[in-house]
Coordinates of C-alpha atoms in Angstrom, one line a residue:
Chain B
X1 CA 4.1 47.4 90.7
X2 CA 4.7 44.5 88.4
X3 CA 8.2 43.0 87.6
X4 CA 10.0 44.7 84.8
X5 CA 13.1 43.0 83.4
X6 CA 16.6 44.5 83.4
X7 CA 16.6 44.3 79.6
X8 CA 13.3 46.2 79.3
X9 CA 14.7 49.0 81.5
X10 CA 17.9 49.1 79.6
X11 CA 16.3 49.4 76.2
X12 CA 14.0 52.1 77.4
X13 CA 16.9 54.1 78.8
X14 CA 18.8 53.8 75.5
X15 CA 15.8 54.7 73.5
X16 CA 15.2 57.8 75.6
X17 CA 18.8 58.9 75.3
X18 CA 19.2 57.9 71.7
X19 CA 19.7 61.5 70.5
X20 CA 22.3 62.7 73.0
X21 CA 24.2 59.4 72.8
X22 CA 24.4 59.6 69.0
X23 CA 25.3 63.3 69.2
X24 CA 28.3 62.4 71.3
X25 CA 29.3 59.6 68.8
X26 CA 28.0 56.6 70.8
X27 CA 26.1 53.8 69.2
X28 CA 23.3 53.0 71.7
X29 CA 23.2 49.3 70.8
X30 CA 26.9 48.9 71.5
X31 CA 27.2 50.5 74.9
X32 CA 29.1 48.5 77.5
X33 CA 27.3 47.7 80.8
X34 CA 29.5 50.1 82.8
X35 CA 29.0 53.0 80.4
X36 CA 28.5 56.1 82.6
X37 CA 25.9 58.5 81.3
X38 CA 26.9 61.3 83.6
X39 CA 30.7 61.1 83.2
X40 CA 30.4 60.9 79.5
X41 CA 28.3 64.1 79.4
X42 CA 25.2 62.4 78.0
X43 CA 23.0 63.6 80.9
X44 CA 23.3 66.1 83.8
X45 CA 21.3 65.9 87.0
X46 CA 18.2 67.4 85.4
X47 CA 18.5 64.8 82.7
X48 CA 18.6 62.1 85.4
X49 CA 15.3 63.5 86.8
X50 CA 13.8 63.5 83.4
X51 CA 14.9 59.9 82.7
X52 CA 13.6 58.7 86.0
X53 CA 10.2 60.4 85.5
X54 CA 9.9 59.0 82.0
X55 CA 10.8 55.5 83.1
X56 CA 8.4 55.6 86.0
X57 CA 5.6 56.9 83.8
X58 CA 6.2 54.3 81.1
X59 CA 6.2 51.3 83.5
X60 CA 3.9 52.7 86.2
X61 CA 6.7 52.5 88.8
X62 CA 7.6 54.3 92.0
X63 CA 11.3 53.7 92.8
X64 CA 13.3 54.7 95.8
X65 CA 16.9 55.3 94.6
X66 CA 18.3 56.0 98.1
X67 CA 20.0 52.6 98.4
X68 CA 21.6 52.7 95.0
X69 CA 25.3 53.5 95.1
X70 CA 26.2 56.9 93.7
X71 CA 28.7 55.2 91.4
X72 CA 25.9 53.1 89.9
X73 CA 23.1 55.6 89.5
X74 CA 24.4 56.8 86.2
X75 CA 25.8 53.5 84.8
X76 CA 23.5 51.9 82.2
X77 CA 23.8 48.2 83.4
X78 CA 23.8 48.7 87.2
X79 CA 21.0 51.3 87.0
X80 CA 18.8 48.9 84.9
X81 CA 19.4 46.0 87.3
X82 CA 18.6 48.1 90.4
X83 CA 15.3 49.4 88.9
X84 CA 14.4 45.9 87.8
X85 CA 15.1 44.5 91.3
X86 CA 13.0 47.2 92.9
X87 CA 10.1 46.1 90.8
X88 CA 10.4 42.6 92.0
X89 CA 9.2 43.7 95.5
X90 CA 10.7 42.7 98.8
X91 CA 12.9 39.6 98.7
Chain W
X1 CA 11.9 98.5 104.2
X2 CA 12.3 96.6 107.4
X3 CA 15.7 95.3 108.4
X4 CA 16.2 91.7 109.0
X5 CA 14.9 90.6 112.4
X6 CA 17.7 88.0 112.7
X7 CA 20.8 90.0 111.9
X8 CA 23.3 91.6 114.2
X9 CA 25.1 94.9 113.7
X10 CA 26.5 95.6 110.2
X11 CA 30.3 95.1 109.7
X12 CA 32.2 98.4 110.0
X13 CA 34.3 99.9 107.3
X14 CA 37.4 99.3 109.4
X15 CA 36.5 95.6 109.7
X16 CA 36.0 95.0 106.0
X17 CA 39.1 97.0 104.8
X18 CA 41.3 94.0 104.6
X19 CA 42.4 91.4 102.0
X20 CA 39.8 88.7 101.3
X21 CA 42.3 86.0 102.3
X22 CA 43.1 87.7 105.7
X23 CA 40.5 85.5 107.4
X24 CA 42.2 82.3 106.0
X25 CA 45.6 83.5 107.1
X26 CA 44.4 84.2 110.6
X27 CA 42.9 80.7 110.8
X28 CA 46.1 79.2 109.4
X29 CA 47.9 80.9 112.3
X30 CA 45.4 79.9 114.9
X31 CA 44.6 76.4 113.7
X32 CA 47.5 75.2 111.6
X33 CA 46.8 71.5 112.2
X34 CA 43.0 71.6 111.6
X35 CA 41.6 70.5 108.3
X36 CA 41.0 73.4 105.9
X37 CA 40.0 71.4 102.8
X38 CA 38.9 67.9 101.9
X39 CA 39.2 67.2 98.2
X40 CA 39.9 64.3 95.9
X41 CA 40.3 61.9 98.8
X42 CA 42.9 64.1 100.5
X43 CA 42.7 66.3 103.6
X44 CA 44.8 69.5 103.6
X45 CA 45.4 71.1 107.0
X46 CA 45.4 74.9 107.2
X47 CA 49.2 74.9 107.3
X48 CA 49.4 72.7 104.2
X49 CA 46.9 74.7 102.2
X50 CA 48.5 77.9 103.3
X51 CA 52.0 76.8 102.3
X52 CA 50.8 75.5 98.9
X53 CA 49.0 78.8 98.2
X54 CA 52.0 80.9 99.5
X55 CA 54.3 78.9 97.2
X56 CA 52.1 79.6 94.2
X57 CA 51.9 83.3 95.2
X58 CA 55.7 83.6 95.5
X59 CA 56.1 81.9 92.1
X60 CA 53.7 84.3 90.5
X61 CA 55.7 87.2 91.9
X62 CA 58.9 85.8 90.5
X63 CA 57.5 85.0 87.1
X64 CA 55.1 87.9 86.6
X65 CA 56.5 90.6 88.7
X66 CA 54.0 93.4 87.9
X67 CA 51.9 95.1 85.4
X68 CA 48.2 95.1 84.5
X69 CA 45.8 93.5 84.9
X70 CA 46.2 92.4 88.5
X71 CA 44.3 89.2 87.8
X72 CA 45.4 85.6 87.7
X73 CA 43.3 82.9 86.1
X74 CA 42.8 79.5 87.9
X75 CA 42.1 76.8 85.4
X76 CA 41.5 73.9 87.8
X77 CA 38.5 71.9 88.9
X78 CA 37.7 70.4 92.3
X79 CA 41.3 69.8 93.1
X80 CA 43.7 71.1 95.8
X81 CA 45.3 73.2 93.1
X82 CA 42.0 74.9 92.4
X83 CA 41.7 76.1 96.0
X84 CA 45.4 76.8 96.6
X85 CA 45.4 78.6 93.2
X86 CA 42.8 81.2 94.1
X87 CA 44.3 81.7 97.5
X88 CA 47.7 82.0 95.9
X89 CA 46.4 84.6 93.4
X90 CA 45.0 86.6 96.4
X91 CA 48.2 86.3 98.4
X92 CA 50.1 87.6 95.3
X93 CA 47.8 90.7 95.4
X94 CA 45.8 89.7 92.4
X95 CA 42.1 89.0 91.9
X96 CA 41.3 85.5 90.9
X97 CA 39.5 84.5 87.7
X98 CA 38.1 81.0 87.9
X99 CA 37.9 78.9 84.7
X100 CA 36.2 75.6 84.3
X101 CA 37.3 72.8 81.9
X102 CA 33.7 71.6 81.7
X103 CA 32.7 74.8 79.9
X104 CA 33.0 74.9 76.1
X105 CA 36.6 75.9 75.2
X106 CA 35.4 78.9 73.2
X107 CA 33.7 80.3 76.3
X108 CA 36.7 79.8 78.5
X109 CA 38.9 81.5 75.9
X110 CA 36.5 84.4 75.8
X111 CA 36.7 84.7 79.6
X112 CA 40.5 84.5 79.6
X113 CA 40.8 87.1 76.9
X114 CA 38.3 89.5 78.3
X115 CA 40.0 89.3 81.7
X116 CA 43.4 89.9 80.0
X117 CA 45.2 87.6 82.4
X118 CA 48.9 87.0 81.9
X119 CA 49.2 84.2 84.4
X120 CA 47.4 80.9 84.6
X121 CA 47.5 78.2 87.4
X122 CA 46.5 74.9 85.9
X123 CA 45.8 71.4 87.4
X124 CA 46.4 68.1 85.6
X125 CA 42.8 67.5 84.7
X126 CA 42.6 70.9 82.9
X127 CA 46.0 70.6 81.3
X128 CA 44.4 68.4 78.6
X129 CA 42.6 71.5 77.2
X130 CA 45.4 74.0 77.7
X131 CA 47.0 73.8 74.2
X132 CA 43.7 74.4 72.5
X133 CA 42.8 77.1 75.0
X134 CA 46.1 79.0 74.2
X135 CA 45.7 78.6 70.5
X136 CA 45.2 82.1 69.3
X137 CA 46.4 83.8 72.5
X138 CA 49.2 86.0 71.2
X139 CA 50.7 87.4 74.4
X140 CA 53.3 85.3 76.4
X141 CA 51.6 83.7 79.4
X142 CA 53.1 82.4 82.6
X143 CA 51.7 78.9 83.0
X144 CA 52.1 77.4 86.5
X145 CA 51.5 73.7 86.5
X146 CA 52.1 72.7 90.1
X147 CA 51.0 69.1 89.7
X148 CA 53.5 68.4 86.8
X149 CA 57.2 67.6 87.0
X150 CA 58.2 66.8 83.4
X151 CA 59.2 70.4 82.5
X152 CA 61.0 69.7 79.2
X153 CA 58.1 68.1 77.4
X154 CA 55.7 70.8 78.6
X155 CA 58.0 73.6 77.6
X156 CA 58.0 72.2 74.0
X157 CA 54.2 71.9 74.1
X158 CA 53.8 75.6 74.9
X159 CA 56.3 77.6 72.8
X160 CA 56.3 81.3 73.5
X161 CA 55.0 80.9 77.0
X162 CA 56.8 80.4 80.3
X163 CA 56.1 77.0 81.9
X164 CA 56.7 76.4 85.6
X165 CA 56.3 72.9 87.0
X166 CA 56.5 71.6 90.6
X167 CA 60.3 71.5 91.0
X168 CA 60.6 75.2 90.0
X169 CA 58.0 76.5 92.5
X170 CA 59.2 79.0 95.0
X171 CA 59.2 77.8 98.6
X172 CA 56.3 79.1 100.7
X173 CA 58.7 80.8 103.1
X174 CA 60.0 83.1 100.4
X175 CA 56.7 84.9 100.2
X176 CA 56.8 88.4 101.5
X177 CA 53.3 89.7 102.4
X178 CA 51.9 91.8 99.5
X179 CA 50.0 94.9 100.3
X180 CA 46.4 94.8 99.0
X181 CA 44.1 97.7 98.4
X182 CA 40.7 96.5 99.8
X183 CA 39.0 98.4 97.0
X184 CA 40.7 96.3 94.3
X185 CA 39.1 93.3 92.6
X186 CA 39.3 90.1 94.6
X187 CA 37.6 88.0 92.0
X188 CA 36.1 88.4 88.6
X189 CA 33.1 86.3 87.6
X190 CA 31.2 86.2 84.4
X191 CA 27.4 86.4 84.2
X192 CA 25.1 86.0 81.2
X193 CA 24.5 89.2 79.2
X194 CA 21.4 89.9 77.1
X195 CA 23.2 91.3 74.1
X196 CA 25.2 88.2 73.5
X197 CA 28.4 88.7 75.4
X198 CA 28.9 87.8 79.1
X199 CA 29.6 90.5 81.6
X200 CA 32.6 90.3 83.9
X201 CA 31.6 91.4 87.4
X202 CA 34.5 92.8 89.5
X203 CA 34.0 92.2 93.2
X204 CA 36.3 93.9 95.6
X205 CA 37.9 92.6 98.8
X206 CA 35.8 95.1 100.7
X207 CA 32.5 93.8 99.0
X208 CA 33.4 90.2 99.7
X209 CA 34.5 90.8 103.3
X210 CA 31.2 92.5 104.1
X211 CA 29.3 89.5 102.9
X212 CA 31.6 87.0 104.7
X213 CA 31.4 88.9 108.0
X214 CA 27.6 89.1 107.9
X215 CA 27.4 85.4 107.4
X216 CA 30.0 84.4 109.9
X217 CA 28.2 86.4 112.6
X218 CA 24.7 85.2 111.5
X219 CA 25.6 81.5 111.6
X220 CA 28.0 81.6 114.6
X221 CA 30.5 79.5 112.5
X222 CA 33.3 77.8 114.5
X223 CA 36.4 75.7 113.7
X224 CA 34.3 72.6 114.3
X225 CA 32.0 73.3 111.3
X226 CA 32.1 71.3 108.1
X227 CA 30.8 73.1 105.0
X228 CA 29.4 71.7 101.8
X229 CA 31.0 72.9 98.6
X230 CA 28.5 72.3 95.9
X231 CA 28.9 75.4 93.7
X232 CA 31.4 75.6 90.8
X233 CA 34.0 78.3 91.4
X234 CA 32.7 80.1 88.3
X235 CA 29.4 80.6 90.3
X236 CA 29.5 83.0 93.2
X237 CA 27.8 80.7 95.7
X238 CA 31.3 79.2 96.0
X239 CA 32.5 82.4 97.8
X240 CA 30.3 81.4 100.8
X241 CA 31.5 77.7 100.4
X242 CA 35.1 78.8 100.9
X243 CA 35.6 82.1 102.6
X244 CA 33.0 81.7 105.4
X245 CA 34.5 78.5 106.8
X246 CA 38.1 79.6 106.2
X247 CA 37.5 82.7 108.3
X248 CA 36.7 80.6 111.3
X249 CA 39.0 77.6 110.9
X250 CA 36.3 75.3 109.7
X251 CA 36.6 72.7 106.9
X252 CA 35.6 73.0 103.2
X253 CA 34.4 69.5 102.1
X254 CA 34.7 69.5 98.3
X255 CA 33.0 66.5 96.7
X256 CA 33.9 65.2 93.3
X257 CA 31.5 65.7 90.4
X258 CA 30.5 62.1 90.8
X259 CA 29.8 62.3 94.5
X260 CA 27.5 65.3 93.9
X261 CA 25.1 63.0 92.0
X262 CA 24.1 61.6 95.4
X263 CA 24.1 64.6 97.7
X264 CA 22.5 62.7 100.6
X265 CA 25.3 60.3 100.9
X266 CA 27.8 63.2 100.7
X267 CA 26.1 65.0 103.6
X268 CA 26.3 61.8 105.8
X269 CA 29.8 60.6 104.8
X270 CA 31.3 64.1 105.1
X271 CA 29.4 64.7 108.4
X272 CA 28.5 68.2 107.1
X273 CA 27.2 70.8 109.6
X274 CA 26.4 73.5 107.0
X275 CA 24.7 72.8 103.7
X276 CA 24.5 75.4 100.9
X277 CA 23.2 74.7 97.5
X278 CA 20.7 75.8 94.8
X279 CA 17.1 74.6 95.5
X280 CA 17.4 72.4 92.4
X281 CA 19.7 70.1 94.4
X282 CA 17.1 69.7 97.1
X283 CA 14.4 69.0 94.5
X284 CA 16.7 66.4 92.9
X285 CA 17.2 64.7 96.3
X286 CA 13.5 64.7 97.0
X287 CA 12.9 62.9 93.7
X288 CA 15.6 60.3 94.4
X289 CA 13.9 59.6 97.8
X290 CA 16.7 61.2 99.8
X291 CA 14.6 63.5 102.0
X292 CA 13.5 60.8 104.5
X293 CA 12.8 61.9 108.1
X294 CA 15.9 62.5 110.2
X295 CA 18.4 61.5 107.4
X296 CA 20.8 64.4 108.1
X297 CA 21.0 65.0 111.9
X298 CA 24.5 66.5 111.6
X299 CA 23.3 69.6 109.7
X300 CA 22.8 72.8 111.8
X301 CA 22.2 75.2 108.9
X302 CA 20.8 74.5 105.5
X303 CA 21.1 77.5 103.1
X304 CA 19.6 77.8 99.6
X305 CA 20.2 80.4 97.0
X306 CA 20.3 81.0 93.3
X307 CA 16.7 80.4 92.3
X308 CA 13.2 80.5 93.8
X309 CA 12.9 78.1 96.8
X310 CA 9.6 76.1 96.7
X311 CA 7.9 76.1 100.2
X312 CA 7.3 72.4 100.1
X313 CA 11.0 71.8 99.5
X314 CA 11.9 73.9 102.6
X315 CA 9.3 71.9 104.6
X316 CA 10.5 68.5 103.5
X317 CA 14.2 69.5 104.0
X318 CA 13.5 70.4 107.6
X319 CA 11.9 67.0 108.2
X320 CA 15.1 65.3 106.7
X321 CA 17.4 67.6 108.6
X322 CA 15.5 68.2 111.9
X323 CA 18.4 69.8 113.8
X324 CA 18.9 72.6 111.3
X325 CA 17.6 76.0 110.5
X326 CA 16.6 76.6 106.8
X327 CA 17.3 79.9 105.2
X328 CA 16.6 81.3 101.7
X329 CA 19.4 83.6 100.5
X330 CA 18.9 86.0 97.6
X331 CA 21.3 88.1 95.6
X332 CA 22.8 88.7 92.1
X333 CA 26.6 88.4 91.6
X334 CA 26.7 92.2 91.2
X335 CA 25.8 92.6 94.9
X336 CA 28.3 90.0 96.1
X337 CA 26.5 86.7 96.4
X338 CA 23.6 87.4 98.7
X339 CA 22.0 90.6 100.1
X340 CA 18.6 89.6 101.4
X341 CA 17.9 86.6 103.6
X342 CA 14.8 84.9 104.9
X343 CA 14.7 82.5 107.8
X344 CA 12.2 79.6 107.4
X345 CA 9.9 79.3 110.4
X346 CA 7.7 76.2 110.2
X347 CA 4.8 77.9 112.0
X348 CA 4.8 81.3 110.4
X349 CA 6.5 80.9 107.0
X350 CA 3.8 78.9 105.1
X351 CA 1.5 81.9 105.5
X352 CA 4.2 84.2 104.2
X353 CA 4.8 82.3 100.9
X354 CA 3.3 83.4 97.6
X355 CA 2.5 80.9 94.8
X356 CA 4.3 78.3 96.9
X357 CA 7.6 80.3 96.8
X358 CA 9.5 81.2 99.9
X359 CA 10.1 85.0 100.3
X360 CA 13.5 86.5 99.9
X361 CA 13.1 88.2 103.2
X362 CA 15.0 91.2 104.5
X363 CA 18.2 93.0 103.6
X364 CA 21.3 91.8 105.5
X365 CA 22.8 94.3 108.0
X366 CA 24.4 97.2 106.2
X367 CA 22.5 96.7 103.0
X368 CA 19.3 98.5 102.0
X369 CA 16.6 97.5 99.5
X370 CA 14.4 99.8 97.4
X371 CA 11.4 98.8 95.3
X372 CA 11.1 101.2 92.4
X373 CA 9.1 101.9 89.3
X374 CA 10.6 102.4 85.8
X375 CA 11.6 106.0 86.7
X376 CA 13.4 104.6 89.8
X377 CA 11.0 106.2 92.2
X378 CA 10.1 104.1 95.2
X379 CA 6.7 102.5 94.7
X380 CA 3.9 102.7 97.3
X381 CA 3.6 100.0 100.0
X382 CA 1.8 97.0 98.6
X383 CA 2.9 97.7 95.0
X384 CA 5.1 95.7 92.7
X385 CA 8.3 97.0 91.3
X386 CA 12.0 96.3 90.5
X387 CA 14.2 95.5 93.4
X388 CA 17.2 97.9 93.8
X389 CA 19.9 97.2 96.3
X390 CA 22.6 99.5 97.8
X391 CA 25.3 99.2 100.4
X392 CA 28.9 98.0 100.9
X393 CA 28.3 94.9 98.8
X394 CA 27.5 96.7 95.6
X395 CA 30.4 95.6 93.4
X396 CA 32.7 97.7 91.2
X397 CA 30.7 97.0 88.0
X398 CA 31.6 95.3 84.8
X399 CA 35.2 95.1 83.6
X400 CA 35.8 97.4 80.5
X401 CA 32.1 97.9 80.0
X402 CA 31.2 101.4 81.2
X403 CA 27.9 101.3 79.2
X404 CA 26.4 98.3 80.8
X405 CA 27.8 99.3 84.2
X406 CA 26.1 102.7 83.9
X407 CA 22.8 101.1 83.0
X408 CA 22.7 98.7 85.9
X409 CA 24.5 100.7 88.7
X410 CA 22.4 103.8 89.2
X411 CA 21.7 106.6 91.7
X412 CA 17.9 106.8 92.0
X413 CA 16.3 110.3 92.3
X414 CA 16.5 111.6 95.9
X415 CA 19.3 109.2 96.8
X416 CA 23.1 109.6 97.1
X417 CA 24.2 106.0 97.0
X418 CA 24.7 103.8 94.0
X419 CA 22.0 101.2 93.7
X420 CA 22.2 98.0 91.6
X421 CA 19.1 97.3 89.5
X422 CA 18.5 93.6 89.9
X423 CA 15.9 93.2 87.2
X424 CA 13.9 91.1 89.7
X425 CA 10.3 91.8 90.3
X426 CA 9.2 92.0 93.9
X427 CA 6.5 93.7 96.0
X428 CA 7.1 96.4 98.6
X429 CA 5.4 94.9 101.6
X430 CA 2.3 96.8 102.8
X431 CA 3.5 96.0 106.3
X432 CA 7.0 97.4 106.8
X433 CA 7.9 94.4 109.0
X434 CA 6.9 91.8 106.4
X435 CA 9.4 90.0 104.2
X436 CA 9.9 90.8 100.5
X437 CA 8.3 88.3 98.2
X438 CA 10.1 87.2 95.0
X439 CA 7.7 87.5 92.0
X440 CA 9.9 86.7 89.0
X441 CA 11.9 88.6 86.3
X442 CA 11.2 91.9 84.5
X443 CA 13.0 90.7 81.4
X444 CA 13.9 87.5 79.7
X445 CA 16.4 86.3 82.2
X446 CA 15.8 82.8 83.6
X447 CA 17.4 80.6 86.2
X448 CA 18.5 77.0 85.6
X449 CA 20.2 75.3 88.5
X450 CA 20.7 78.7 90.1
X451 CA 22.6 80.0 87.0
X452 CA 21.1 83.3 85.8
X453 CA 20.8 83.1 82.0
X454 CA 19.9 85.9 79.7
X455 CA 17.8 84.3 76.9
X456 CA 19.0 87.2 74.8
X457 CA 22.5 85.9 75.0
X458 CA 21.3 82.4 73.9
X459 CA 19.3 84.0 71.1
X460 CA 22.3 86.0 69.9
X461 CA 24.3 82.8 69.7
X462 CA 21.5 81.0 67.8
X463 CA 21.3 83.9 65.3
X464 CA 25.0 83.8 64.7
X465 CA 25.2 80.0 64.3
X466 CA 22.1 79.7 62.1
X467 CA 22.4 82.9 60.1
X468 CA 18.6 83.4 60.8
X469 CA 17.3 86.5 62.5
X470 CA 14.0 85.2 63.7
X471 CA 14.9 83.0 66.7
X472 CA 13.5 82.6 70.2
X473 CA 14.9 80.8 73.2
X474 CA 12.6 79.7 76.1
X475 CA 13.1 78.3 79.6
X476 CA 11.5 74.9 79.5
X477 CA 10.1 72.9 81.3
X478 CA 9.0 75.6 83.8
X479 CA 9.6 74.6 87.4
X480 CA 8.9 76.4 90.7
X481 CA 12.6 77.0 91.1
X482 CA 13.0 78.3 87.5
X483 CA 13.4 76.2 84.4
X484 CA 14.9 72.8 83.6
X485 CA 16.6 73.8 80.4
X486 CA 16.3 75.9 77.2
X487 CA 14.4 75.1 74.0
X488 CA 15.3 77.1 70.8
X489 CA 13.0 78.0 67.9
X490 CA 14.4 79.0 64.5
X491 CA 12.4 80.3 61.6
X492 CA 14.1 78.3 58.8
X493 CA 12.5 75.1 57.7
X494 CA 15.8 74.1 55.9
X495 CA 18.0 74.5 59.0
X496 CA 19.6 71.3 60.3
X497 CA 18.3 71.2 63.9
X498 CA 20.7 68.5 65.0
X499 CA 23.8 70.2 63.6
X500 CA 22.7 73.6 65.1
X501 CA 22.2 72.0 68.5
X502 CA 25.7 70.5 68.3
X503 CA 27.3 73.8 67.4
X504 CA 25.5 75.6 70.2
X505 CA 26.7 73.0 72.6
X506 CA 30.2 73.6 71.6
X507 CA 29.8 77.3 72.1
X508 CA 27.5 77.8 75.1
X509 CA 28.3 76.5 78.6
X510 CA 26.3 73.9 80.5
X511 CA 22.7 74.9 81.0
X512 CA 22.9 77.7 78.4
X513 CA 23.1 75.3 75.5
X514 CA 19.5 74.5 74.2
X515 CA 18.4 71.0 74.9
X516 CA 16.1 71.1 71.9
X517 CA 16.1 73.0 68.6
X518 CA 12.8 73.3 66.7
X519 CA 12.8 74.5 63.1
X520 CA 9.6 76.1 61.9
X521 CA 8.6 77.8 58.7
X522 CA 8.0 81.0 60.7
X523 CA 7.6 82.1 64.3
X524 CA 4.1 83.1 65.6
X525 CA 3.6 86.8 66.4
X526 CA 1.4 88.3 69.1
X527 CA -0.8 91.4 68.8
X528 CA 2.1 93.7 69.4
X529 CA 4.0 92.2 66.4
X530 CA 6.5 90.5 68.7
X531 CA 7.4 86.8 68.8
X532 CA 4.6 85.1 70.6
X533 CA 6.5 83.3 73.4
X534 CA 3.3 82.1 75.0
X535 CA 2.2 80.4 71.8
X536 CA 5.6 78.7 71.6
X537 CA 5.4 77.6 75.2
X538 CA 2.0 76.1 74.4
X539 CA 3.5 74.2 71.6
X540 CA 6.0 72.7 74.0
X541 CA 3.2 71.9 76.4
X542 CA 1.2 70.1 73.8
X543 CA 4.2 68.1 72.6
X544 CA 4.7 66.6 76.0

C-alpha cells in the first residue's frame, strides 16, 4: 500500500459524490473541512460502503476504519486525513 | 411442519389478553429506579418514563376525550418524547402511529391522513416540519408539544388547532387507568404496497403480546439486560427493541442517528447484552473492520431480522461476539414482527444453509406455517411454494382496505384459521424436522436494509412523476441480504433524469427513492412481451 495524500483522497470523495452534493445544493469545491456527508443527507450507510469500496479500488488500499471516531467517519476532512494516514503505514 | 426445537410452551390466550403496555407498567412498579431508557445522553428510570407517559396520556384524555379513530400519532425521533409518546398513546387507550421526520413530508402527510389521527405528540426536532405537515389538514388537531414552553407563539403558528405545551400538561397522577380491549389496534405501521399506495397494518395488543411473550421466554430476559435499539419506530423491528426489555425491567439503549454509523462502538460503550438489527448492519460493520475476534464480549444474544442473513456474516459475528447465541428471525409486519426463528449452531448450521443464506427455521410456539401452491393447497415435502402463516400473531389486516386485506389474509382449503400469504418463496422440508429455507420472493418485492419495498409502488410513483407509462424499477446492486438500492428506467429520451430523481426523492421515503434514473428511448421486452428486467439488470452490470 503506497502513501496517498489527504488531498487526493478528498478530491476523489468529492468527485464520487459530485451528483448527490449538487442535487442538495452544495458546491463540491467549496465544502468546509467539517462538512458531514451523513448528517447532510448526502450518503446513508450503504453510500458509505460504496464510497469506501470505490476508494479502495481506485487507490488499491485496504483500510481498517475501526479506530476512526464515529464523529469523523462521515466528515470530509477528517475522513480523508485518516485514510491518508493509514496508507502511510505504521508510525 | 416441525415446531421449533428451542421454544417453550406457547403463551395462552389468558396471558396475551392484556394491554401492550401492561408489561412496562408492571416493570415500573417492580423496578421504579432501574433505567428504562437511555436516549440523547439522558437516562430515564422506569418511574420517570412512566410518569412522562402517564402525563401525556392524561393530557390526551383532557384534550381529545373520545371519538374515532382511537389512534394517536407520534411525530418524534430518537428522543425521550418518542418513547413516552407511544407509551402515552397506549395508556390513553389508543394505538400509536409512529411518524418520522426523516421521511419525505408528502409520505408523512399521507400516513397521518390515512390513519385519520386527531392528536399528535411532537418533539422539538420534528416541530420544524409541523407547519408544512399540517398544511392541507382541514380538521382541528390536538398538538401536544411537551418539550416546548412558549405557548403563545406556537398557538399563533398553528391557527385552528389546539396547542398544548409543557406547562399545560396534566400531572401523571391525574391519569385514571383506561380500559383497553386486547383486540384493538396497539400500533399502526405502513408497509409498501405494489399498487402505489402503502398499506396500513393494524396490529392488536393480543398480537403484539404473543410475540413479546414468546421472545421474553426464549431469551430469558432479566432486568439486568441492555437492549440495542437500531430500528426506526416506523419499522416493526422496533417492537422487539422496546417491549421485550420493558416487560422485564431491562434497559432500552437508543443511539443517536450519528452513533449508529459506528455500531461496534455503540455496543461496547452501551455495554449491550442483546443486539438486534438487520443483517445489513452486520455486513456494514464487517466492511468497516468492526468484526474482530472477541470485540463484543458483553453480548449474550445477537438477533437478526428483516432480510436474508448470509451464513458468513453469522459465522463472523459469532467470532466477534463469542459469548452470544446468534438467531435469524423471520416475519412480515402483518404477522407481528417475527413468526419463524432459526438458531445458529456453528457445527450444524453451515450444512443447513442454501446459497450461503441462513434458514428461517421453525414457527415460534403457537404459530404454524404452511407451504402452499397457487391454489393454496399444501405442497408435497421437498417442494417449493409460498409460505403461509397462521396463529395468534396474524394481525387485524389493513386499515380501511378490505380488498387488499381479503387478498392477503385467507383461509386455505381444508383449514379453518386465517393464514397470511407472505409472498415469500420457501421449500417444505423433505425431513419434517429440518428448518425452512428462505428462497426469495414470488413477486417484485425487494428488501433494502430490512425494509420490504414493492417495486410496483416505486414504479407507480415514477409513472406519475414522469408522465411515462413504460417504467421499471430494479433492486440494485444485488446483495446476499437483498439489494443496496433502487435503479429506475424510463422510456422517454427527453426526460430530465436529474429532475425526476430529485422529485422522487421528495416523494418516496429513504431506500425507496431511486439512487439512479436511466432514460432510454424504449425498454427491452422479453419473449412474453413483458419488460425484460434481466436485460436491464445486465445493463447495470456492464456499466459497473
